[in-house]
């Protein structure tokens, strides 16, 4: 396990992503902007495929689950009700020497190499630990910090055309509230009976100051969230079910289960009855991939209180009225993308001694399902004809530049599962060579069999 994982480093991933059009630094020509990244032509396909796979499992194939796409900008009262205005904050301290800002809990985690858990500490205890152990600033190496202050992580903006008419609003820090405020809209329009689920994929924004570690932690990211509304008393059973579903989903993408583990939260959020993460063995070590939380009836009750609108559900059989409990499953699309990239990365030594970098993505996740490659340029007319035939079926790419070996390597590096090569025999008998990314083995099949062959392989 460690052997395979030691091959991949964050630097290798960042470089590969940049050179192969997967992910670029945000606003790069202006010197970049911390913790922002742009997805390139290959990356956007991979990320869309990840989101599609998630939606398929948690909406399309999930009985009684429904999707929404709520507004990013919500009435500011939503964040009062959810508790974000009051307490969505991190313990920050400034280095008095070099004026950089840091999260106190992260400093302790780094200093103790993960052996001390700051989640269990109060701010005073964290300050005392940092003083006693002379925890240093990662930038300048000195140990001279300001006291801890809590910084709210929500991005503020304002609406209104005139200065006087401006109202403070926020970019949502999580997508979950869009599901909660629509609980009854969805229930009424779908005539769903509790238990049922509401899912959403959308952008969230957090003013993170901690070093991002590539796309692990960004200030703008996408969340894929599923809220399961159930009756109190059944909540624990569903909490366990969602732990399993969340695990199975990641494994179905081709992850080695040895690179995953559950981690119960030591300190529960104000709304949670139980909570755990699935951690993945990222190149930076074991870290949170997703969270599963039993949020009780906290959110719906608070929205009832703050909006003055009833959030009661009426059982159609018994007539009983109650506010359901919620089991939340939340995973960052970008964080899962980083895990997918890291899990797929491999370096293999070939017979001729060369190293091949290959991304072993699940075919459903790969950006392009096949690359069409004419063996020589004078075969391009036939190759383009085949490429045009394949394009309406799935994402394909075409490449006629350079030796066939180099072209195979380029496709391996972006994880294209199949290369369809057109040679002189193709002109005679309308057959092509299909090369498998993982085994590098080749088979010869008639052109008309290419679509069903690939479609079968990419099924998720
Ligand atoms: P962390 O402890 O890493 O800050 P969190 O516990 O605050 O995360 P949640 O609020 O539970 O995270 O968010 C759910 C999921 O959203 C996380 O498991 C992660 O996959 C993703 N996520 C959270 N914050 C970020 C971020 N800044 N950048 C990218 N993904 C994020």
mmCIF file of C-alpha atoms in Angstrom, residues 7-185:
data_model
loop_
_atom_site.group_PDB
_atom_site.id
_atom_site.type_symbol
_atom_site.label_atom_id
_atom_site.label_comp_id
_atom_site.label_asym_id
_atom_site.label_seq_id
_atom_site.Cartn_x
_atom_site.Cartn_y
_atom_site.Cartn_z
ATOM 1 C CA UNK A 7 5.128 6.938 -6.127
ATOM 2 C CA UNK A 8 2.741 9.869 -6.179
ATOM 3 C CA UNK A 9 3.622 13.238 -4.711
ATOM 4 C CA UNK A 10 1.706 16.479 -4.766
ATOM 5 C CA UNK A 11 4.419 18.106 -6.928
ATOM 6 C CA UNK A 12 4.143 15.378 -9.541
ATOM 7 C CA UNK A 13 0.361 15.759 -9.649
ATOM 8 C CA UNK A 14 0.502 19.557 -9.895
ATOM 9 C CA UNK A 15 3.040 19.382 -12.733
ATOM 10 C CA UNK A 16 1.182 16.697 -14.644
ATOM 11 C CA UNK A 17 -2.117 18.540 -14.251
ATOM 12 C CA UNK A 18 -0.616 21.760 -15.549
ATOM 13 C CA UNK A 19 1.217 20.240 -18.513
ATOM 14 C CA UNK A 20 -1.691 18.058 -19.616
ATOM 15 C CA UNK A 21 -4.544 20.578 -19.406
ATOM 16 C CA UNK A 22 -6.117 19.112 -16.285
ATOM 17 C CA UNK A 23 -5.758 21.959 -13.757
ATOM 18 C CA UNK A 24 -4.028 25.355 -14.031
ATOM 19 C CA UNK A 25 -3.190 27.835 -11.250
ATOM 20 C CA UNK A 26 -5.992 30.445 -10.967
ATOM 21 C CA UNK A 27 -5.335 33.882 -12.575
ATOM 22 C CA UNK A 28 -1.860 32.638 -13.479
ATOM 23 C CA UNK A 29 -0.813 35.496 -15.799
ATOM 24 C CA UNK A 30 -1.323 37.904 -12.869
ATOM 25 C CA UNK A 31 0.888 35.888 -10.577
ATOM 26 C CA UNK A 32 -1.954 33.651 -9.450
ATOM 27 C CA UNK A 33 -4.255 33.916 -6.460
ATOM 28 C CA UNK A 34 -3.775 31.704 -3.415
ATOM 29 C CA UNK A 35 -5.997 28.636 -3.123
ATOM 30 C CA UNK A 36 -7.722 29.092 -6.502
ATOM 31 C CA UNK A 37 -7.368 26.739 -9.468
ATOM 32 C CA UNK A 38 -8.866 26.554 -12.957
ATOM 33 C CA UNK A 39 -9.878 23.308 -14.608
ATOM 34 C CA UNK A 40 -8.564 22.874 -18.162
ATOM 35 C CA UNK A 41 -10.029 20.947 -21.115
ATOM 36 C CA UNK A 42 -9.137 17.546 -19.670
ATOM 37 C CA UNK A 43 -9.859 18.435 -16.034
ATOM 38 C CA UNK A 44 -13.343 19.763 -16.671
ATOM 39 C CA UNK A 45 -14.297 16.468 -18.309
ATOM 40 C CA UNK A 46 -12.942 14.416 -15.405
ATOM 41 C CA UNK A 47 -14.682 16.595 -12.829
ATOM 42 C CA UNK A 48 -17.977 16.480 -14.762
ATOM 43 C CA UNK A 49 -17.692 12.694 -14.908
ATOM 44 C CA UNK A 50 -17.104 12.540 -11.142
ATOM 45 C CA UNK A 51 -20.213 14.665 -10.542
ATOM 46 C CA UNK A 52 -22.228 12.565 -12.991
ATOM 47 C CA UNK A 53 -21.150 9.332 -11.271
ATOM 48 C CA UNK A 54 -22.131 10.745 -7.877
ATOM 49 C CA UNK A 55 -25.521 11.973 -9.151
ATOM 50 C CA UNK A 56 -26.180 8.594 -10.743
ATOM 51 C CA UNK A 57 -25.587 6.769 -7.460
ATOM 52 C CA UNK A 58 -27.278 9.224 -5.114
ATOM 53 C CA UNK A 59 -30.181 10.504 -7.222
ATOM 54 C CA UNK A 60 -30.798 8.399 -10.305
ATOM 55 C CA UNK A 61 -30.354 5.023 -8.593
ATOM 56 C CA UNK A 62 -31.531 6.113 -5.130
ATOM 57 C CA UNK A 63 -35.125 5.434 -4.436
ATOM 58 C CA UNK A 64 -36.865 8.505 -3.028
ATOM 59 C CA UNK A 65 -34.019 10.971 -3.612
ATOM 60 C CA UNK A 66 -34.549 14.184 -5.546
ATOM 61 C CA UNK A 67 -32.205 16.848 -6.879
ATOM 62 C CA UNK A 68 -32.274 20.632 -6.496
ATOM 63 C CA UNK A 69 -30.071 23.474 -7.672
ATOM 64 C CA UNK A 70 -30.543 26.288 -5.159
ATOM 65 C CA UNK A 71 -29.245 29.865 -5.403
ATOM 66 C CA UNK A 72 -25.734 30.596 -4.155
ATOM 67 C CA UNK A 73 -26.872 33.912 -2.689
ATOM 68 C CA UNK A 74 -29.472 33.354 -0.006
ATOM 69 C CA UNK A 75 -31.374 35.595 2.368
ATOM 70 C CA UNK A 76 -28.873 36.556 5.089
ATOM 71 C CA UNK A 77 -31.278 35.270 7.770
ATOM 72 C CA UNK A 78 -30.544 31.742 6.505
ATOM 73 C CA UNK A 79 -27.031 32.048 7.942
ATOM 74 C CA UNK A 80 -28.304 33.402 11.247
ATOM 75 C CA UNK A 81 -30.598 30.401 11.503
ATOM 76 C CA UNK A 82 -27.923 27.879 10.501
ATOM 77 C CA UNK A 83 -25.479 29.298 13.064
ATOM 78 C CA UNK A 84 -22.888 30.342 10.472
ATOM 79 C CA UNK A 85 -23.035 34.076 11.255
ATOM 80 C CA UNK A 86 -22.278 33.407 14.894
ATOM 81 C CA UNK A 87 -19.902 30.508 14.774
ATOM 82 C CA UNK A 88 -18.536 29.546 11.346
ATOM 83 C CA UNK A 89 -15.055 30.569 12.309
ATOM 84 C CA UNK A 90 -11.540 29.240 12.670
ATOM 85 C CA UNK A 91 -9.032 29.996 15.452
ATOM 86 C CA UNK A 92 -6.493 32.244 13.767
ATOM 87 C CA UNK A 93 -3.277 33.812 15.042
ATOM 88 C CA UNK A 94 -0.856 36.203 13.368
ATOM 89 C CA UNK A 95 2.903 35.803 13.429
ATOM 90 C CA UNK A 96 4.160 39.048 14.968
ATOM 91 C CA UNK A 97 7.482 38.686 13.146
ATOM 92 C CA UNK A 98 6.501 38.103 9.505
ATOM 93 C CA UNK A 99 2.822 39.143 9.735
ATOM 94 C CA UNK A 100 1.461 35.941 8.212
ATOM 95 C CA UNK A 101 -1.812 34.477 9.477
ATOM 96 C CA UNK A 102 -2.251 30.870 10.570
ATOM 97 C CA UNK A 103 -4.823 28.485 11.979
ATOM 98 C CA UNK A 104 -3.811 27.597 15.523
ATOM 99 C CA UNK A 105 -5.190 24.056 15.239
ATOM 100 C CA UNK A 106 -3.232 23.431 12.020
ATOM 101 C CA UNK A 107 -0.005 24.680 13.623
ATOM 102 C CA UNK A 108 -0.452 22.200 16.459
ATOM 103 C CA UNK A 109 -1.296 19.335 14.119
ATOM 104 C CA UNK A 110 1.773 20.041 12.005
ATOM 105 C CA UNK A 111 4.082 20.488 14.992
ATOM 106 C CA UNK A 112 2.938 17.248 16.638
ATOM 107 C CA UNK A 113 2.835 15.332 13.332
ATOM 108 C CA UNK A 114 -0.792 14.509 14.009
ATOM 109 C CA UNK A 115 -0.188 12.998 17.454
ATOM 110 C CA UNK A 116 -2.001 15.833 19.264
ATOM 111 C CA UNK A 117 -5.638 16.464 18.395
ATOM 112 C CA UNK A 118 -6.428 20.203 18.708
ATOM 113 C CA UNK A 119 -10.153 19.538 18.101
ATOM 114 C CA UNK A 120 -10.387 18.645 21.775
ATOM 115 C CA UNK A 121 -8.732 21.883 22.967
ATOM 116 C CA UNK A 122 -10.128 25.266 23.926
ATOM 117 C CA UNK A 123 -8.473 28.398 22.511
ATOM 118 C CA UNK A 124 -6.665 28.941 25.815
ATOM 119 C CA UNK A 125 -5.334 25.379 25.748
ATOM 120 C CA UNK A 126 -4.126 25.824 22.171
ATOM 121 C CA UNK A 127 -2.330 29.072 23.078
ATOM 122 C CA UNK A 128 -0.708 27.372 26.047
ATOM 123 C CA UNK A 129 0.412 24.410 23.923
ATOM 124 C CA UNK A 130 1.911 26.682 21.264
ATOM 125 C CA UNK A 131 3.856 28.653 23.907
ATOM 126 C CA UNK A 132 5.012 25.637 25.873
ATOM 127 C CA UNK A 133 6.187 23.675 22.819
ATOM 128 C CA UNK A 134 7.584 26.761 21.071
ATOM 129 C CA UNK A 135 5.570 25.974 17.936
ATOM 130 C CA UNK A 136 7.127 27.957 15.073
ATOM 131 C CA UNK A 137 5.694 29.991 12.229
ATOM 132 C CA UNK A 138 5.960 27.852 9.049
ATOM 133 C CA UNK A 139 6.988 30.990 7.103
ATOM 134 C CA UNK A 140 9.747 32.581 9.240
ATOM 135 C CA UNK A 141 10.507 29.916 11.837
ATOM 136 C CA UNK A 142 9.995 32.254 14.854
ATOM 137 C CA UNK A 143 7.604 31.543 17.694
ATOM 138 C CA UNK A 144 5.950 34.875 18.456
ATOM 139 C CA UNK A 145 2.196 34.870 17.841
ATOM 140 C CA UNK A 146 -0.748 37.123 18.701
ATOM 141 C CA UNK A 147 -3.491 35.616 20.889
ATOM 142 C CA UNK A 148 -6.059 33.492 19.044
ATOM 143 C CA UNK A 149 -8.989 35.281 17.453
ATOM 144 C CA UNK A 150 -11.968 33.627 15.796
ATOM 145 C CA UNK A 151 -12.310 34.651 12.112
ATOM 146 C CA UNK A 152 -15.581 34.109 10.308
ATOM 147 C CA UNK A 153 -14.936 32.236 7.085
ATOM 148 C CA UNK A 154 -17.939 33.449 5.115
ATOM 149 C CA UNK A 155 -17.293 35.728 2.129
ATOM 150 C CA UNK A 156 -19.397 38.847 2.379
ATOM 151 C CA UNK A 157 -20.799 40.823 -0.480
ATOM 152 C CA UNK A 158 -23.541 43.423 -0.710
ATOM 153 C CA UNK A 159 -26.617 43.933 -2.808
ATOM 154 C CA UNK A 160 -28.360 47.119 -3.809
ATOM 155 C CA UNK A 161 -27.466 49.881 -6.249
ATOM 156 C CA UNK A 162 -26.893 52.767 -3.879
ATOM 157 C CA UNK A 163 -24.533 52.886 -0.940
ATOM 158 C CA UNK A 164 -27.406 53.493 1.501
ATOM 159 C CA UNK A 165 -29.476 50.673 0.098
ATOM 160 C CA UNK A 166 -26.743 48.125 0.491
ATOM 161 C CA UNK A 167 -27.395 44.987 2.443
ATOM 162 C CA UNK A 168 -24.780 42.547 3.536
ATOM 163 C CA UNK A 169 -25.209 39.090 2.048
ATOM 164 C CA UNK A 170 -22.921 36.070 1.865
ATOM 165 C CA UNK A 171 -21.618 33.626 -0.703
ATOM 166 C CA UNK A 172 -22.898 30.347 0.689
ATOM 167 C CA UNK A 173 -20.268 28.463 2.727
ATOM 168 C CA UNK A 174 -22.103 25.142 2.212
ATOM 169 C CA UNK A 175 -24.809 23.920 -0.119
ATOM 170 C CA UNK A 176 -26.800 22.169 2.620
ATOM 171 C CA UNK A 177 -28.986 25.137 3.532
ATOM 172 C CA UNK A 178 -30.392 25.224 -0.027
ATOM 173 C CA UNK A 179 -31.727 21.745 0.605
ATOM 174 C CA UNK A 180 -33.137 22.578 4.044
ATOM 175 C CA UNK A 181 -35.032 25.709 2.986
ATOM 176 C CA UNK A 182 -36.594 23.715 0.131
ATOM 177 C CA UNK A 183 -37.521 20.726 2.275
ATOM 178 C CA UNK A 184 -41.273 21.306 2.087
ATOM 179 C CA UNK A 185 -41.227 22.536 -1.544
#
